[in-house]
CSV table of C-alpha atoms in Angstrom, one decimal:
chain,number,residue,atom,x,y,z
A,1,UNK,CA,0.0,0.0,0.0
A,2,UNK,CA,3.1,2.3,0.1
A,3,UNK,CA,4.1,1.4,-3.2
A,4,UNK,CA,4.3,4.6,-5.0
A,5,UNK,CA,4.1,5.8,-8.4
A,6,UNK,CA,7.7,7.8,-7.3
A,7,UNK,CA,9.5,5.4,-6.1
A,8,UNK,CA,8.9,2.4,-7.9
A,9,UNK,CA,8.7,4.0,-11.4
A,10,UNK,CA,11.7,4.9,-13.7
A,11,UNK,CA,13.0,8.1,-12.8
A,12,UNK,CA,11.1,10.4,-15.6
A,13,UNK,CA,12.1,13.0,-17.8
A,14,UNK,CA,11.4,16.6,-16.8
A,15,UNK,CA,12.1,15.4,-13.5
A,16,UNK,CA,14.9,15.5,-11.1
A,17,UNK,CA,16.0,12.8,-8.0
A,18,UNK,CA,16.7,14.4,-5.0
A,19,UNK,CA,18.6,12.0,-2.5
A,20,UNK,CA,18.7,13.3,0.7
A,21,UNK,CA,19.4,12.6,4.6
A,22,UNK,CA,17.6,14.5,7.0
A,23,UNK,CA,21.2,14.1,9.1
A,24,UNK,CA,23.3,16.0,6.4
A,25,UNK,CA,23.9,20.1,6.4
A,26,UNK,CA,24.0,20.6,3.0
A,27,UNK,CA,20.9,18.4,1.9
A,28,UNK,CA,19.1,21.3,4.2
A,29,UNK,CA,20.5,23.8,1.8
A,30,UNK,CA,18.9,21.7,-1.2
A,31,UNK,CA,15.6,20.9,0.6
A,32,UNK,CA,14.8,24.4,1.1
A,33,UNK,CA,15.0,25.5,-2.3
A,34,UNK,CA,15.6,22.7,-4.7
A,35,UNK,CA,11.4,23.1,-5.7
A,36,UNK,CA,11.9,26.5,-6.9
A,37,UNK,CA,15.2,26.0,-8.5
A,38,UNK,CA,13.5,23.2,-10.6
A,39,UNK,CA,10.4,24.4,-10.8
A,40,UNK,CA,11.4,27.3,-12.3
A,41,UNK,CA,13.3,25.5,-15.3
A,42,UNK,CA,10.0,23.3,-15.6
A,43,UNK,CA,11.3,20.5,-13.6
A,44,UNK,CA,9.8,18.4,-11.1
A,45,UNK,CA,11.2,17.2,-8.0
A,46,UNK,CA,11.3,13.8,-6.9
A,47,UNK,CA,11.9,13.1,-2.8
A,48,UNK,CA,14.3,10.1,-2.0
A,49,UNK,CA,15.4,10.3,1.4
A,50,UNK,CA,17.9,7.5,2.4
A,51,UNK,CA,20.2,7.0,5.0
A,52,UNK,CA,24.0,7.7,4.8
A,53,UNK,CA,25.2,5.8,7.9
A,54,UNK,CA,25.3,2.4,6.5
A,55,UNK,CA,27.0,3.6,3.2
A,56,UNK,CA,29.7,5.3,5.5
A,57,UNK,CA,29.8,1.7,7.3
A,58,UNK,CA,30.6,0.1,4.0
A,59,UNK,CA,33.7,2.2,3.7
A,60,UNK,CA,34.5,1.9,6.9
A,61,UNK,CA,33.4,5.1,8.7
A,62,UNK,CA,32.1,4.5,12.4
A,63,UNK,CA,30.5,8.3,11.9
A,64,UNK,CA,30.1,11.2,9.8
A,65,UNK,CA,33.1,12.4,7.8
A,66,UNK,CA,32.9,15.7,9.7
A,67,UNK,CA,33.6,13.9,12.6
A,68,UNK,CA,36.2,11.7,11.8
A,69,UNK,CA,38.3,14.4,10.4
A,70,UNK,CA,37.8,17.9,12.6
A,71,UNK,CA,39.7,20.0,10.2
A,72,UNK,CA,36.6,19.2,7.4
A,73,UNK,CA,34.2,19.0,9.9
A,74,UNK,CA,35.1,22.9,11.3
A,75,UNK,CA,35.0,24.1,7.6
A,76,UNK,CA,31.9,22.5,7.1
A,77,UNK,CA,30.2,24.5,10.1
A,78,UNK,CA,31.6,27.4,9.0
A,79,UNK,CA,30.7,27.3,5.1
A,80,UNK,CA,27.0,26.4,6.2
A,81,UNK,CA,27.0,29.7,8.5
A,82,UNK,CA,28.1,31.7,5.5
A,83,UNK,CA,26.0,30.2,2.7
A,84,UNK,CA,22.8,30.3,5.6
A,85,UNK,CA,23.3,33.8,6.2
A,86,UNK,CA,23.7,34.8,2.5
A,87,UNK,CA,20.7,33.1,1.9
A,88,UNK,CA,18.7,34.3,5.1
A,89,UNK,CA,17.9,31.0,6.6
A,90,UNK,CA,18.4,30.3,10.1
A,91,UNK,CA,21.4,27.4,10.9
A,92,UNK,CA,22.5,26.1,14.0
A,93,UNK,CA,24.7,22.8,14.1
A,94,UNK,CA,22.8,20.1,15.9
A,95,UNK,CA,24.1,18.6,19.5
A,96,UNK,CA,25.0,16.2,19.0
A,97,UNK,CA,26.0,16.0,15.4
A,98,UNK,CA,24.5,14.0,13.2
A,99,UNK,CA,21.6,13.3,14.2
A,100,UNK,CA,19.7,10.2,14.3
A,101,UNK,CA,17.4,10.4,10.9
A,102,UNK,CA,16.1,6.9,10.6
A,103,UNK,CA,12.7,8.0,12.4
A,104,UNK,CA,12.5,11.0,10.2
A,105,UNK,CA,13.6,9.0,7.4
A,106,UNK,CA,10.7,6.6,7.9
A,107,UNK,CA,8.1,9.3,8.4
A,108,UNK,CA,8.7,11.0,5.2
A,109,UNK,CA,8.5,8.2,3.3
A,110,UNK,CA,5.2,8.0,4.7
A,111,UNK,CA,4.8,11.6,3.6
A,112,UNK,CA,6.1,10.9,0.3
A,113,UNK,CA,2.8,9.0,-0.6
A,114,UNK,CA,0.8,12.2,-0.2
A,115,UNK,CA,1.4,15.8,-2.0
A,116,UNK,CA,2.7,17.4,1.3
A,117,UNK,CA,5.5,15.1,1.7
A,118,UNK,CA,7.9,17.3,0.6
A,119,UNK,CA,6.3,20.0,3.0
A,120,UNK,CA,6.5,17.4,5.9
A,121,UNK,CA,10.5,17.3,4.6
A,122,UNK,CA,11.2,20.8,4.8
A,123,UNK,CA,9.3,21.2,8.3
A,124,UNK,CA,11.6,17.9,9.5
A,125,UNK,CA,14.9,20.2,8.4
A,126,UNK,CA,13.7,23.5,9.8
A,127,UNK,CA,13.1,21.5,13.0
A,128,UNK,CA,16.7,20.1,13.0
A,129,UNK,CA,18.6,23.1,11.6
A,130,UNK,CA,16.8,26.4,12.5
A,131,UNK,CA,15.4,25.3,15.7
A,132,UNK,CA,17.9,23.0,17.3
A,133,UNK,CA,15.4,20.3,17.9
A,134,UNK,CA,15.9,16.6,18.0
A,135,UNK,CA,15.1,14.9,14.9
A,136,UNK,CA,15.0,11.0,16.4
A,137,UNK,CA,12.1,12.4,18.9
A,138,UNK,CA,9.1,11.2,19.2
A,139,UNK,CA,7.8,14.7,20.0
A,140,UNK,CA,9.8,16.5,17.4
A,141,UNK,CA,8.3,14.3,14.6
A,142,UNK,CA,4.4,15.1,16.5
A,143,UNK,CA,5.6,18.9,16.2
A,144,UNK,CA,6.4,18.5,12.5
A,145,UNK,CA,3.6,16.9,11.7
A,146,UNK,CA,1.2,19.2,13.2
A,147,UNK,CA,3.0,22.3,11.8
A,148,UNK,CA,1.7,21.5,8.4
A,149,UNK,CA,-1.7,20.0,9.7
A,150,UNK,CA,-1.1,16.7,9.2
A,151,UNK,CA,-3.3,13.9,11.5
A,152,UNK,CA,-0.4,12.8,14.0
A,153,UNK,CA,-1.3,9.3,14.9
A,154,UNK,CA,-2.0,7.7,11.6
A,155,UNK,CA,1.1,8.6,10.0
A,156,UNK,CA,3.8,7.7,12.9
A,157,UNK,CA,2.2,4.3,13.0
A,158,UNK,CA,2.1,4.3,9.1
A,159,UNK,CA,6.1,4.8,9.8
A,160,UNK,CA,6.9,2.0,11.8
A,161,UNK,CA,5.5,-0.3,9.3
A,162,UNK,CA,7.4,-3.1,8.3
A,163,UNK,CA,6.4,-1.8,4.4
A,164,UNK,CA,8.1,1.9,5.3
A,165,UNK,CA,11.4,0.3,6.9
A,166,UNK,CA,11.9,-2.0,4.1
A,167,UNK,CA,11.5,1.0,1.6
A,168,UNK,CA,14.5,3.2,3.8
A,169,UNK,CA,16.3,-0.2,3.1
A,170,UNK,CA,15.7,-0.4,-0.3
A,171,UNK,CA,16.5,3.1,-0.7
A,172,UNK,CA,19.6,3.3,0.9
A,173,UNK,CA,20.4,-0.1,-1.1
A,174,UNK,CA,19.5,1.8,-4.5
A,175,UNK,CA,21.5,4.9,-3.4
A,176,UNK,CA,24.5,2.9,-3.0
A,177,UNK,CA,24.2,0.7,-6.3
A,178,UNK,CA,23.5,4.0,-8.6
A,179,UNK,CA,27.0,5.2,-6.9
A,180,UNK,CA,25.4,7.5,-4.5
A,181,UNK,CA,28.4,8.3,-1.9
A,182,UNK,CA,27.1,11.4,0.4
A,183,UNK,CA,24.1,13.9,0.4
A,184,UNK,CA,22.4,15.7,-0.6
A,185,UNK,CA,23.1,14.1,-4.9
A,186,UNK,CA,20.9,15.2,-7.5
A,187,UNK,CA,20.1,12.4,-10.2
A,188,UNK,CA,18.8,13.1,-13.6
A,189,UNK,CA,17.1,11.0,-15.5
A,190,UNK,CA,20.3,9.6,-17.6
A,191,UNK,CA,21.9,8.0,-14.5
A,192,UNK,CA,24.1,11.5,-14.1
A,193,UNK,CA,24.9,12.3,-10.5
A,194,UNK,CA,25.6,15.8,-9.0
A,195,UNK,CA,26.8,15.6,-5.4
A,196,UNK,CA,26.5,19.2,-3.2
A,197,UNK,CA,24.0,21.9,-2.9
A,198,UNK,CA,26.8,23.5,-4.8
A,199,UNK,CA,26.0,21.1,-8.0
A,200,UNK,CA,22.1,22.2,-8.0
A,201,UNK,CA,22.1,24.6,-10.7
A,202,UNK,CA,24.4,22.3,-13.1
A,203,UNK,CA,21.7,19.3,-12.5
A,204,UNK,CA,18.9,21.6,-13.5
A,205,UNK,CA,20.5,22.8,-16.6
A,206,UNK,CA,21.7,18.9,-17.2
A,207,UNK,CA,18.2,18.1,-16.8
A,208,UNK,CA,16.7,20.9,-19.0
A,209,UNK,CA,18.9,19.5,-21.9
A,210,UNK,CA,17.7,15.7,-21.8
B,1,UNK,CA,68.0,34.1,-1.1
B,2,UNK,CA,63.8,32.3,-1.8
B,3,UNK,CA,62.7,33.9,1.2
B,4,UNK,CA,60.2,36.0,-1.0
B,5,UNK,CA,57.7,38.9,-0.2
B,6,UNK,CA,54.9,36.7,-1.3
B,7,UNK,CA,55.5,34.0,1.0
B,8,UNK,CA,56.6,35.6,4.4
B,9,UNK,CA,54.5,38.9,4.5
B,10,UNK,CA,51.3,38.7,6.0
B,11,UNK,CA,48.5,38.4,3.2
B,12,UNK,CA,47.5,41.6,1.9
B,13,UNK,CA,44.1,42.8,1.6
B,14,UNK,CA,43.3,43.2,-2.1
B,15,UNK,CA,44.4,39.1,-2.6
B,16,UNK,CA,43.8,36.1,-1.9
B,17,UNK,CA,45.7,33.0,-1.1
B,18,UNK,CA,45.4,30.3,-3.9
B,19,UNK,CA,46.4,26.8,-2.1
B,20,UNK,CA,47.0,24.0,-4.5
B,21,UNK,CA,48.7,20.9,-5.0
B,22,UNK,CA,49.4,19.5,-8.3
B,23,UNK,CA,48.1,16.4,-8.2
B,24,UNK,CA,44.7,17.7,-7.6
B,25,UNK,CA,42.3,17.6,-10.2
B,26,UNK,CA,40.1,20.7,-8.9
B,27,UNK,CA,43.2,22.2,-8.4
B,28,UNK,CA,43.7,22.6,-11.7
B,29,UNK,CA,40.5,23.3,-13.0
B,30,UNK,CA,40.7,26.2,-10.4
B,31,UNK,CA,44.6,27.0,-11.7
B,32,UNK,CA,43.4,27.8,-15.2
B,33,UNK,CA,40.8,30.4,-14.3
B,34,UNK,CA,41.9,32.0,-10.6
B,35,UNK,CA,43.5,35.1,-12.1
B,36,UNK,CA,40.9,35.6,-14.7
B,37,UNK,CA,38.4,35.6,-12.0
B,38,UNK,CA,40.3,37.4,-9.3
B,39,UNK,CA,41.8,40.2,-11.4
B,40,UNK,CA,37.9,40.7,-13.1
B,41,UNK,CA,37.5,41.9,-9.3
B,42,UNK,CA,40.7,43.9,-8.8
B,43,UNK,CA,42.4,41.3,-6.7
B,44,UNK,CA,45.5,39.6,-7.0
B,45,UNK,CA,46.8,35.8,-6.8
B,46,UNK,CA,48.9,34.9,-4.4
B,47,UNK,CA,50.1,31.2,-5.5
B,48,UNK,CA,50.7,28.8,-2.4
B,49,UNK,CA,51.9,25.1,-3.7
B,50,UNK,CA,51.7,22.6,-0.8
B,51,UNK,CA,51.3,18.6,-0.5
B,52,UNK,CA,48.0,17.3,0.7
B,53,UNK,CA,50.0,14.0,1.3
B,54,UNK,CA,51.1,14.8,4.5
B,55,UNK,CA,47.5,16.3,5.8
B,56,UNK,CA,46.0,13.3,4.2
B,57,UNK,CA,48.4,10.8,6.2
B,58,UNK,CA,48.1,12.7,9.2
B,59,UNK,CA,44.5,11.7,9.0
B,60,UNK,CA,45.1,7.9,8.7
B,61,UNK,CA,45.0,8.1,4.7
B,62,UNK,CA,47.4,6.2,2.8
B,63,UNK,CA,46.3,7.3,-0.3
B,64,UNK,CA,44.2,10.1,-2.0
B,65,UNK,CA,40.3,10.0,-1.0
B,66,UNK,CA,39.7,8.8,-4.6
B,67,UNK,CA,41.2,6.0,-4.0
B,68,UNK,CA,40.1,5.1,-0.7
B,69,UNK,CA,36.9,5.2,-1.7
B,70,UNK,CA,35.8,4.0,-5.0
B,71,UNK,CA,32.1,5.7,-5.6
B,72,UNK,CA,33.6,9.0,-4.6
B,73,UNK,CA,36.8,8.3,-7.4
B,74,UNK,CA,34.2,7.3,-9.9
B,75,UNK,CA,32.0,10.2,-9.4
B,76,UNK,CA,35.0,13.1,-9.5
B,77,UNK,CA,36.4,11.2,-12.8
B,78,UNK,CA,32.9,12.2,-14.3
B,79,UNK,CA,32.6,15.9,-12.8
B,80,UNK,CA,35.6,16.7,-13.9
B,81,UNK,CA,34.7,15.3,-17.6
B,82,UNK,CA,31.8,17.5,-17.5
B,83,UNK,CA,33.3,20.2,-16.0
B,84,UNK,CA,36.1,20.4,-17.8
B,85,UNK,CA,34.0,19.7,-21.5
B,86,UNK,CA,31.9,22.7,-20.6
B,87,UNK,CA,34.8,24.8,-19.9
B,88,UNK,CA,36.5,23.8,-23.2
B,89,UNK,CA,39.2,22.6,-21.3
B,90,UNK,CA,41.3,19.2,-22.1
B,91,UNK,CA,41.3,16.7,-19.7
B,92,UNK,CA,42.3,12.9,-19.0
B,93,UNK,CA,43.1,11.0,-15.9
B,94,UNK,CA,46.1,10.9,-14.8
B,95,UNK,CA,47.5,7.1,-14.6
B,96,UNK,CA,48.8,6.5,-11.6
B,97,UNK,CA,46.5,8.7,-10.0
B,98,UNK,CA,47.9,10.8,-8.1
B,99,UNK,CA,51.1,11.8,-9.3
B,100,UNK,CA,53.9,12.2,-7.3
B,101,UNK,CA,53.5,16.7,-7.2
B,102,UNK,CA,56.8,17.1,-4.6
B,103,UNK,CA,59.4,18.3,-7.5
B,104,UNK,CA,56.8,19.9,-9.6
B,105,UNK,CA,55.8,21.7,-6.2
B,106,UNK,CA,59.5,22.6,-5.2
B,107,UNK,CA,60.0,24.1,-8.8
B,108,UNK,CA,56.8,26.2,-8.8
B,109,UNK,CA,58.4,27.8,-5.7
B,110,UNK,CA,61.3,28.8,-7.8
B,111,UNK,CA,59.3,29.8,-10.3
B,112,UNK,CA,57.5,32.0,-7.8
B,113,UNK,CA,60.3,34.3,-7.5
B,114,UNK,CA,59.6,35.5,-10.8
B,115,UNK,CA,56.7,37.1,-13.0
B,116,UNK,CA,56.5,33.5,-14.5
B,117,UNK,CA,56.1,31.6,-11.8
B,118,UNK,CA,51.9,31.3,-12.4
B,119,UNK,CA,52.6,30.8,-15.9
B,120,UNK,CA,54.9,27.8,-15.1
B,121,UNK,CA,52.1,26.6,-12.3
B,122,UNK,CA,49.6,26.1,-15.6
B,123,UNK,CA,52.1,24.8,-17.9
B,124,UNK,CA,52.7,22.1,-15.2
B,125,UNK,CA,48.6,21.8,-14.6
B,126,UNK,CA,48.6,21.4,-18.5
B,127,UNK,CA,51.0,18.8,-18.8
B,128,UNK,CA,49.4,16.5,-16.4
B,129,UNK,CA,46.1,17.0,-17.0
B,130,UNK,CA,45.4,17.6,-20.9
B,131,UNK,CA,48.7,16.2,-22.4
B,132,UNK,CA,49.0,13.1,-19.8
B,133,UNK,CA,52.6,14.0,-18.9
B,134,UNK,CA,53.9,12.4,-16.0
B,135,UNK,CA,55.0,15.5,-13.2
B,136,UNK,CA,57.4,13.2,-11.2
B,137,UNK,CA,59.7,12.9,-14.4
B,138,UNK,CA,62.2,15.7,-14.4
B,139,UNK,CA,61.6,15.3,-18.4
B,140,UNK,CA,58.6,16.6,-17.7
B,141,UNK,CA,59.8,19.5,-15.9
B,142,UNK,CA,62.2,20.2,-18.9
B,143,UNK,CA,59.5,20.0,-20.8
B,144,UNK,CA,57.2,22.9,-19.0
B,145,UNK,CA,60.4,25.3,-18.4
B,146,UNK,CA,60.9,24.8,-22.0
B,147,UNK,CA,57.4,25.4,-23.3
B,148,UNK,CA,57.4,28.7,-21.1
B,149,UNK,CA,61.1,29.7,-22.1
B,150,UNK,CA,62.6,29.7,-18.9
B,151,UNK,CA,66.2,28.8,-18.4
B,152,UNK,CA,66.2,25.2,-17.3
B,153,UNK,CA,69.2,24.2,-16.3
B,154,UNK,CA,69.3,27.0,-13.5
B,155,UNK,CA,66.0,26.4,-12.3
B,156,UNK,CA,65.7,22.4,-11.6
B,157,UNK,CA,68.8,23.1,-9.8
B,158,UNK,CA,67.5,25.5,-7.7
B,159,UNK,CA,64.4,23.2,-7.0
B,160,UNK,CA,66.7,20.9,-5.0
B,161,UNK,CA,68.1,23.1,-2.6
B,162,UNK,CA,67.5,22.8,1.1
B,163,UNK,CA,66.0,26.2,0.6
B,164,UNK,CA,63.8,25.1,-1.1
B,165,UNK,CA,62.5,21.5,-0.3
B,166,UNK,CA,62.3,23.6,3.7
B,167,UNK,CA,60.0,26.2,1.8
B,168,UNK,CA,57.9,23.3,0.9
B,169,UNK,CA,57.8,21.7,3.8
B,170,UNK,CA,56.8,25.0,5.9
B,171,UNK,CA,54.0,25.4,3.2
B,172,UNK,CA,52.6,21.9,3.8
B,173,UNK,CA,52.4,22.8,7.9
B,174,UNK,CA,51.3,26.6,7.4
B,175,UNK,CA,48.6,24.6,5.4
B,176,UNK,CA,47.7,22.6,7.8
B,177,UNK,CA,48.2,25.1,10.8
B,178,UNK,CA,45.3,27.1,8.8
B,179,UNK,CA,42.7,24.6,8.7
B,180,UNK,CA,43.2,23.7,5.1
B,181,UNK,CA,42.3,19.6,4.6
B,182,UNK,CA,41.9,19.8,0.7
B,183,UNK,CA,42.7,21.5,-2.8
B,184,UNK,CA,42.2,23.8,-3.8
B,185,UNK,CA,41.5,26.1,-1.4
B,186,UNK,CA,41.1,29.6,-1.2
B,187,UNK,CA,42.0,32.1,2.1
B,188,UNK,CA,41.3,35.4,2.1
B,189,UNK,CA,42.7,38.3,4.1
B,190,UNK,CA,40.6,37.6,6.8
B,191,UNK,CA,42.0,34.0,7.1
B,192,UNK,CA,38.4,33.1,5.7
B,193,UNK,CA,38.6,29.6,3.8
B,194,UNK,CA,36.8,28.9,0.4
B,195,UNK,CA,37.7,25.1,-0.2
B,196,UNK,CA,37.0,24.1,-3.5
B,197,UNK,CA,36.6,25.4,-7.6
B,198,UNK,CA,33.2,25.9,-7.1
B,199,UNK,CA,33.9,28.6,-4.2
B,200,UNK,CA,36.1,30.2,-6.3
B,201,UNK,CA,33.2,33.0,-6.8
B,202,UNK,CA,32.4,33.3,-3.4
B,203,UNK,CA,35.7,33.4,-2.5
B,204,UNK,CA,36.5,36.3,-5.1
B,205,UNK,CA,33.3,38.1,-3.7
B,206,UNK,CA,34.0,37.7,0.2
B,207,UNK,CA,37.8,39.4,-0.3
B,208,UNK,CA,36.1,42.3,-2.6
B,209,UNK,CA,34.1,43.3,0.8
B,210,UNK,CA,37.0,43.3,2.6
């Protein structure tokens, strides 16, 4: 009953992939405007969240990168203050950092089957990112939910599914076959990847061109 | 006698701080456009050679990041194909990737001392990237010295002076002392970093409000 359209369907022309974890800085960057970047070039936008950790696991990372190697991890907090202020959103690194997004990972796919999924997104990295709050909550998810008027109870048990966690699976599993490595990465409709908010407007303009 | 202005005096507002190692592929997709890009905005190029060898093994790595990890070497082979097609710049893959950059880097510092010394930075960039030249071969070396119609003899000598391999050396550290963990990057007067070719702009545009 989760099965949708989206996810099960070749990725379509005039359409972009959006792979995203709701742990990762930049894929906050992307979320919050990716729709009007592609919108505007007459693109849609297609929601994939996934979940990084286990494709760190695979190459042997016990956590994020920005943790294992503090010299990246203090330019990365630093290049999301500058990019956040030029762009007037608000940014504060979680505590701890990442976060746990499996919940919030779960919950969107859950989302994803209805049109304010990609709302229910943006409100999960607004949460997370502008006001500090704990994405693997309960109560944080609750918030999100009711923020865009969603009805609470049906959709976090909808998330604990066995159907919903073995789509995050799946997911992830696809992420890592089509040589998906970090987050947020754009896919176009030919199998290209662009990895980094920073790669946004070249996937559009790849996109526009198929 | 190499104990140049460039190098010892603090950096000077009006220019910014181009660290690179040749090996690097961004690095030279960033080497053949920094002083089109920075003098467009009235700022000069202040050319900082290093080795990201060192940083890298001072973070457990034995080997580029490209290397370690597979999907991540796979994906940067293709952005730089695109990249570098849209740009109409050549481009092929260095094989053994990466080169061995320490005597290119110790003769860019010579060249440094003179007006030349970016010119001889590109013709080095050139030689590995587009024509497939290998930068450990002091043939190669020759090769770029000759193509830019410096004196060779004089300067590979020079390049193996303690003076010079100490220069080097003090580069890699000040790198690392500065935060910098990849190539290229970009420091502005402020000590500011911009790590990447795609910050190249909003490096450029920080150290114009300076």
């Amino acid at each position: 009953m989760f099965m949708s359209a989206t996810t099960i369907a070749p990725i379509k022309e005039r359409a972009i992939e959006f792979w995203f974890d709701f742990a990762s800085t930049y894929s906050y960057l992307s979320a919050m405007r990716i729709e009007d970047v592609a919108n505007a070039s007459g693109l849609q936008v297609i929601w994939k969240p996934f979940l990084l950790g286990p494709i760190f696991a695979s190459q042997g990372w016990t956590s994020s990168p920005f943790n294992l190697y503090p010299a990246k991890g203090r330019y990365m907090a630093r290049d999301m203050e500058r990019i956040t202020q030029a762009r007037g959103l608000a940014f504060r690194m979680p505590d701890p950092f990442p976060q746990h997004s499996v919940a919030a990972a779960r919950l969107a796919l859950v989302g994803l089957e209805h049109a304010w999924g990609p709302t229910l997104c943006k409100a999960i990295f607004q949460a997370e990112f502008a006001d500090g709050l704990t994405i693997s909550e309960p109560a944080t998810l609750h918030h999100c939910l009711d923020m865009i008027g969603a009805r609470q109870s049906n959709e976090i048990a909808a998330a604990s599914t066995d159907a919903i966690k073995s789509r995050l699976r799946a997911l992830t599993q696809d992420a890592q076959i089509n040589g998906i490595f970090g987050a947020p990465t754009i896919r176009t409709a030919d199998g290209e990847l662009f990895w980094g908010d920073d790669r946004l407007e070249q996937a559009v303009a790849w996109a526009q061109q198929l």
